[in-house]
Short mmCIF file of C-alpha atoms in Angstrom, two decimals:
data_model
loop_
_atom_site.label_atom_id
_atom_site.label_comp_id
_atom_site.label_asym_id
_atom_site.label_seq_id
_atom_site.Cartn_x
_atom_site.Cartn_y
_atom_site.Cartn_z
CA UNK A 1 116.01 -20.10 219.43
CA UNK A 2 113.83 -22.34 217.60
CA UNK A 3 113.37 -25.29 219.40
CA UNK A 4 110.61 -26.85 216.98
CA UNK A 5 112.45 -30.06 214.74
CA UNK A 6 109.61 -30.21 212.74
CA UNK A 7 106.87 -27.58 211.70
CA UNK A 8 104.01 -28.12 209.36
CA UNK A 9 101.79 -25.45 208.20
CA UNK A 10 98.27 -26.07 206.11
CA UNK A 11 99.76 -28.92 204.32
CA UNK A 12 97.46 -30.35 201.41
CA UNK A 13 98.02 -33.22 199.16
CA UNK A 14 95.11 -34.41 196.56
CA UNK A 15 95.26 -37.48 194.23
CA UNK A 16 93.25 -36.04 191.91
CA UNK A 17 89.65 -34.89 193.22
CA UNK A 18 90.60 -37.20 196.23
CA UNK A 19 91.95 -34.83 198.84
CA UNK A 20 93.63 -36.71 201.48
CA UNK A 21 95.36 -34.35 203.28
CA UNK A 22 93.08 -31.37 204.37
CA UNK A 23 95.51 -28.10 205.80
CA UNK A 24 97.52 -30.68 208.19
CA UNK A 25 99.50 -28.28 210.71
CA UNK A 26 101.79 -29.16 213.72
CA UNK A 27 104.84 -28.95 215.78
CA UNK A 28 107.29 -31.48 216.70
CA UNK A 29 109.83 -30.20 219.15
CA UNK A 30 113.13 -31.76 219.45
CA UNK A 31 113.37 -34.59 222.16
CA UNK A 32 109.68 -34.96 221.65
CA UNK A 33 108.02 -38.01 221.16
CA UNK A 34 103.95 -37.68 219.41
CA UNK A 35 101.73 -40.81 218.16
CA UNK A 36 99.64 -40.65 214.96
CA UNK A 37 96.72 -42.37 215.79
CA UNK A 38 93.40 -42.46 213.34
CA UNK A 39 91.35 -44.87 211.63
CA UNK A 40 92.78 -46.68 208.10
CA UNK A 41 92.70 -43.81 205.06
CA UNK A 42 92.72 -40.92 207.38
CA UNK A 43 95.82 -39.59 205.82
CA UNK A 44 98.58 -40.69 208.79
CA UNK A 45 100.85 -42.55 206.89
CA UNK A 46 100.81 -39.60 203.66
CA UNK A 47 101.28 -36.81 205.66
CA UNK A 48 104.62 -38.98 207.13
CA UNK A 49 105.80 -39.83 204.34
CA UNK A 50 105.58 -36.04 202.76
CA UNK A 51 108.07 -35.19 205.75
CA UNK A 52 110.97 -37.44 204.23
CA UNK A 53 109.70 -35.74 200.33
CA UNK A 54 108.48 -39.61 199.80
CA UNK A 55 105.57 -37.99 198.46
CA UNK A 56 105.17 -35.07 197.10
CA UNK A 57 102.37 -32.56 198.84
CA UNK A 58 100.04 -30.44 196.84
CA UNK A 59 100.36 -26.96 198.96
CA UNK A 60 101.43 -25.92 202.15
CA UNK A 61 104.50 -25.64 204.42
CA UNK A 62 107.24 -28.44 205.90
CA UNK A 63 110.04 -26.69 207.81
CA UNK A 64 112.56 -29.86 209.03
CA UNK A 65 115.37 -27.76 211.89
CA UNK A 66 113.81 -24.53 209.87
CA UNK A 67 115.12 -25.24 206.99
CA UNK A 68 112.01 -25.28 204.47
CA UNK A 69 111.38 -28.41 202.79
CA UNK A 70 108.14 -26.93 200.57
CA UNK A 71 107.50 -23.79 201.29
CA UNK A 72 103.61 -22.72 200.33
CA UNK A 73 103.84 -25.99 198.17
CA UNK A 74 106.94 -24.88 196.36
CA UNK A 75 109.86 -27.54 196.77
CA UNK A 76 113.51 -26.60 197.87
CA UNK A 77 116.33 -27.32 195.51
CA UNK A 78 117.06 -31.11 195.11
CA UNK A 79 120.43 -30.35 196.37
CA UNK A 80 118.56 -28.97 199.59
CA UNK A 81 115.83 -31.51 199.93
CA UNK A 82 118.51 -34.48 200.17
CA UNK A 83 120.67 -32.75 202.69
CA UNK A 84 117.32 -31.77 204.58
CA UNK A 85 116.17 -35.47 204.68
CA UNK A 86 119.62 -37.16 205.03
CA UNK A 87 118.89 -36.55 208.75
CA UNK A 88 115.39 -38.61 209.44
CA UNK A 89 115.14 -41.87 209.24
CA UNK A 90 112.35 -44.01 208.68
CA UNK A 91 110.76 -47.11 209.71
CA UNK A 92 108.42 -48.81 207.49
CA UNK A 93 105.70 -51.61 208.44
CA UNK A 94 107.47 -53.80 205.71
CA UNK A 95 111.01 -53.73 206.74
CA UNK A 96 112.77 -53.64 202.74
CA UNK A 97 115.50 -55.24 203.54
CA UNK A 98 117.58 -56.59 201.04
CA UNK A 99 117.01 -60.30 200.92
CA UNK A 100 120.82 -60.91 199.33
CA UNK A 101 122.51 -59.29 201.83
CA UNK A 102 123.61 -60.66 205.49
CA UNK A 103 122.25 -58.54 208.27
CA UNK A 104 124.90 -56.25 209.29
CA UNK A 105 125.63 -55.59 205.60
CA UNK A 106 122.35 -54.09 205.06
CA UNK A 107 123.01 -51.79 207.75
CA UNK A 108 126.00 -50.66 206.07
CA UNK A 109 124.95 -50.11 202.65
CA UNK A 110 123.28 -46.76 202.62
CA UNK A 111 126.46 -45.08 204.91
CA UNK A 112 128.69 -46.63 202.89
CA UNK A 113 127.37 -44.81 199.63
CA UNK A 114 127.10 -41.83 201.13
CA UNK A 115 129.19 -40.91 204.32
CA UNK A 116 132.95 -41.12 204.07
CA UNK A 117 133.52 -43.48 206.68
CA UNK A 118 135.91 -46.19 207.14
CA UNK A 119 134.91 -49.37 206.58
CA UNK A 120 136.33 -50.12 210.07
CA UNK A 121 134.28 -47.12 211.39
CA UNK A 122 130.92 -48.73 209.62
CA UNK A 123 131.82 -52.22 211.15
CA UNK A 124 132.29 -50.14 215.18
CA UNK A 125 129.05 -48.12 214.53
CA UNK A 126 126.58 -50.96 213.04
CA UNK A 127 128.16 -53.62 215.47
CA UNK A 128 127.21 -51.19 218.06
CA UNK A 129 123.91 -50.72 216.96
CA UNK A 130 122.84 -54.50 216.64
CA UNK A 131 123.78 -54.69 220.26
CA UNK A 132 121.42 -51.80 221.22
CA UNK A 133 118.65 -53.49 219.71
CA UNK A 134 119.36 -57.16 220.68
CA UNK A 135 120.71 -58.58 217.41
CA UNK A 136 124.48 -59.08 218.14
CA UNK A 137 124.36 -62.69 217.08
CA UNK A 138 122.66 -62.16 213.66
CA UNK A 139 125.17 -59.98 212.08
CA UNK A 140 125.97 -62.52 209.73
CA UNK A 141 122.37 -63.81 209.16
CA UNK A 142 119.91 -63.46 206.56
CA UNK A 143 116.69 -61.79 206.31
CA UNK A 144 114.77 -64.93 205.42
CA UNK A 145 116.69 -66.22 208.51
CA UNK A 146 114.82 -64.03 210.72
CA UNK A 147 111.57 -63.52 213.14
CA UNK A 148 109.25 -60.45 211.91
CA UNK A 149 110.17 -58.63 215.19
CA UNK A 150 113.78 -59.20 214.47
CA UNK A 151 113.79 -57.84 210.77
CA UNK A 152 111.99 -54.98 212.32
CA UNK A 153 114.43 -54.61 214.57
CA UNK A 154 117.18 -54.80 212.35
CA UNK A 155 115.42 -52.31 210.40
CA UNK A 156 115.24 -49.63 212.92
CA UNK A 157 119.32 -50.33 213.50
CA UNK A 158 119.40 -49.28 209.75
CA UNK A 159 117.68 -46.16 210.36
CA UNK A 160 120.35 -45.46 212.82
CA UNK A 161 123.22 -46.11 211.27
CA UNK A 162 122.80 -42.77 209.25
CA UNK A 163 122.89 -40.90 212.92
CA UNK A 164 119.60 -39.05 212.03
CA UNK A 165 118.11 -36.94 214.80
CA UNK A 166 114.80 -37.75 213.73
CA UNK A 167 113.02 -40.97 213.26
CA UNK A 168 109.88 -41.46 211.57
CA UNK A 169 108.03 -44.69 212.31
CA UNK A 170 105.05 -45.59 210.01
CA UNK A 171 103.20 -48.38 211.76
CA UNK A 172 106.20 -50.44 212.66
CA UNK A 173 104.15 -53.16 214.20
CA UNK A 174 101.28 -53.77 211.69
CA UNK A 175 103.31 -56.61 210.00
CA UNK A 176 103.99 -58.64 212.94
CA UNK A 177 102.23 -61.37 215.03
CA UNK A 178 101.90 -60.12 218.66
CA UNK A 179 104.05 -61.71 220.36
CA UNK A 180 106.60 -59.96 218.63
CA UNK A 181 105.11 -56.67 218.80
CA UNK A 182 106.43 -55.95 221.89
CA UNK A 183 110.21 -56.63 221.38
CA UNK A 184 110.20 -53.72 218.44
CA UNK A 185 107.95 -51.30 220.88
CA UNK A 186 110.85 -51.51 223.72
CA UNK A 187 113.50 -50.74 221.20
CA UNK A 188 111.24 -47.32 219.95
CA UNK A 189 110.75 -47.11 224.18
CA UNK A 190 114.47 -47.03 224.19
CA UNK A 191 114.88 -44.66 222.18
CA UNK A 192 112.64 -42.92 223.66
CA UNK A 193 114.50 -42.51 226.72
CA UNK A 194 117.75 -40.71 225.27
CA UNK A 195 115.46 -38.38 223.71
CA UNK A 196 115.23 -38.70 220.38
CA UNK A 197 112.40 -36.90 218.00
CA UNK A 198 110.20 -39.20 216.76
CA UNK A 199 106.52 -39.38 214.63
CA UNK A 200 105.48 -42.64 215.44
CA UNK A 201 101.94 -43.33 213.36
CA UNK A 202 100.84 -46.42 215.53
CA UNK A 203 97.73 -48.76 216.01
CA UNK A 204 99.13 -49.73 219.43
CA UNK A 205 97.01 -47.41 221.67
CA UNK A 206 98.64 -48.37 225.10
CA UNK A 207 102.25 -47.63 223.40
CA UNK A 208 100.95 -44.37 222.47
CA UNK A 209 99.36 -44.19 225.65
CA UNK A 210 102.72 -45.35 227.37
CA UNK A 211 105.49 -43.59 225.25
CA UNK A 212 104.19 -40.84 223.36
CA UNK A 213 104.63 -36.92 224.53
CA UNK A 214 101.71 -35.70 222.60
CA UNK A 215 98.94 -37.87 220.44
CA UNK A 216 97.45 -36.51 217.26
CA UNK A 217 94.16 -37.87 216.20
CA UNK A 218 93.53 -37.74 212.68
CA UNK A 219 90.65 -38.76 210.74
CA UNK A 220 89.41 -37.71 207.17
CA UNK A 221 92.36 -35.95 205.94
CA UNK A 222 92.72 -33.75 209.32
CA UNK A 223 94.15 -33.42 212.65
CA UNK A 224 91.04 -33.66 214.60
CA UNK A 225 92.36 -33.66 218.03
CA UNK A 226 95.72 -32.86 219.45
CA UNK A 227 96.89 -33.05 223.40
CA UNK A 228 98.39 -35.01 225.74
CA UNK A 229 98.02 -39.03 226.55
CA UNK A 230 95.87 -38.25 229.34
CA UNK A 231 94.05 -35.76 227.56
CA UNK A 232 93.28 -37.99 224.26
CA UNK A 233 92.62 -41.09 225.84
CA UNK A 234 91.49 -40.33 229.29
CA UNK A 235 89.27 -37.33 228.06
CA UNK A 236 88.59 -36.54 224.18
CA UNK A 237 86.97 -33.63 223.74
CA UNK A 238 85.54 -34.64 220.10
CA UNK A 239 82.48 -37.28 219.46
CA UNK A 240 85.03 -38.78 216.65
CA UNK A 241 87.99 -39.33 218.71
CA UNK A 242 85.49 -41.01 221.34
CA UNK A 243 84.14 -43.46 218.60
CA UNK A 244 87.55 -44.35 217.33
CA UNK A 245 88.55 -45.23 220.88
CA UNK A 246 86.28 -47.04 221.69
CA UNK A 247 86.21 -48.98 218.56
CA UNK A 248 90.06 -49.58 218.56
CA UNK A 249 89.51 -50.36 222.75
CA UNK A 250 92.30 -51.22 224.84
#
C-alpha cells in the first residue's frame, strides 16, 4: 500500500526564460510533518502552491493520495483536479478573510457552497473548531476586530472546516509581529500531534527545528538538501545550507 500523501517527481515551472522551479522531487508521507526552509525567491512558496493547482507547473509529476494531479506536465480533468484538491487546505501569510463577514461565518462559507451539510451541522463543526484554536469568543467578531495572530488563527480553523487531510502552510507567520507568532505556531504544533500531513514553508527555524519530521532546503529553484532536523540543522552536508543557516541564525 502506498503510504506516500504526496509525491512529486521532476517538477518544473518557468515564467518565461525565468525558471523557478528546477526538477523539484519529493515525498510526503501521510502523518508526516516536513518544513520548507530556503532563502526569499528560491521557489518554496511556487512549488506549494502548484500542489493545490494554484499555479500551474510547466512539466513534471504531482501525485496527491496517487491520484495524478499533472502527470509529465499534462493536467487531470478539471472535474478531477477539484475533487483532488478539495482535500488540502491552505494557509496563506495574508489570511483573505472576508472583511464583511463575522468570524464564524467565514468559516462557513466555503462548506456551505460545497458540502451538503446542515446548517446546524456547519454551526457544531466550526463552533468546534474555534474552540480548538482558542477563538470561542470571537465567533461573532470581525476581521478588522482582530489581532494578526488571531486572524491567522481563524484562518487555519477555515482550512479545517473542509476536513482536509492535508494542510499546506505557506509562511503563516511572516505577517505577524512576534509576539504573536507563537500563538499560530502552537495551533500548527497541535496539529501536529494528531497527525496530520502538513508542508509547512516557514522562516521560523526553531519551529522547523521543533515540529517538523523532515526539512527540505531549497535554494535556486531546487531541493538542495533533504533529511532530518538534526541532520539539517545540527549537520548540513552542503556549503549553501551552512550559509543560509547561519545567516537566518537562531
Amino acid at each position: 500500500m502506498n503510504t506516500n500523501a504526496i509525491e512529486v517527481t521532476d517538477l518544473k515551472k518557468s515564467f518565461g526564460q525565468l525558471d523557478v522551479l528546477k526538477r523539484v522531487s519529493f515525498n510526503v508521507k501521510a502523518g508526516e510533518v516536513v518544513a520548507v526552509i530556503g532563502p526569499s525567491g528560491s521557489g518554496k512558496s511556487t512549488m506549494l502552491r502548484s500542489l493545490v493547482h494554484l499555479e500551474d507547473v510547466t512539466g513534471g509529476t504531482i501525485r496527491i493520495h496517487d491520484k495524478a494531479l499533472v502527470e509529465n506536465g499534462q493536467y487531470a480533468s478539471a472535474g478531477d483536479i477539484k475533487s483532488i484538491t478539495t482535500g488540502m487546505g491552505m494557509v496563506f501569510q495574508h489570511f483573505n478573510l472576508f472583511p464583511h463577514l463575522t468570524v464564524q461565518d467565514n468559516l462557513e462559507l466555503a462548506p456551505k457552497l460545497v458540502k451538503k451539510v446542515s446548517k446546524a451541522e456547519l454551526r457544531r463543526q466550526s463552533t468546534e473548531l474555534l474552540a480548538k484554536v482558542g477563538l470561542a469568543d470571537k465567533a461573532d467578531a470581525y476581521p478588522s476586530r482582530l489581532s494578526g495572530g488571531q486572524k491567522q488563527r481563524v484562518a487555519i480553523a477555515r482550512a479545517m472546516m473542509m476536513n482536509p487531510d492535508i494542510l499546506l502552510f505557506d509562511e503563516p507567520t511572516s505577517a505577524l509581529d512576534p509576539e504573536l507568532t507563537g500563538e499560530v505556531l502552537r495551533v500548527i504544533k497541535k496539529l501536529a500531534e494528531e497527525h496530520m500531513t502538513m508542508v509547512i514553508v516557514t522562516h521560523e527555524m526553531n519551529f522547523a527545528r521543533d515540529v517538523a519530521d523532515r526539512v527540505i532546503f531549497m535554494d535556486n529553484g531546487e531541493i538542495a538538501e533533504s533529511g532530518t532536523p538534526e541532520q539539517i540543522f545540527g549537520n548540513p552536508q552542503l556549503e549553501r545550507t551552512k550559509v543560509f543557516l547561519n545567516r537566518v541564525g537562531d
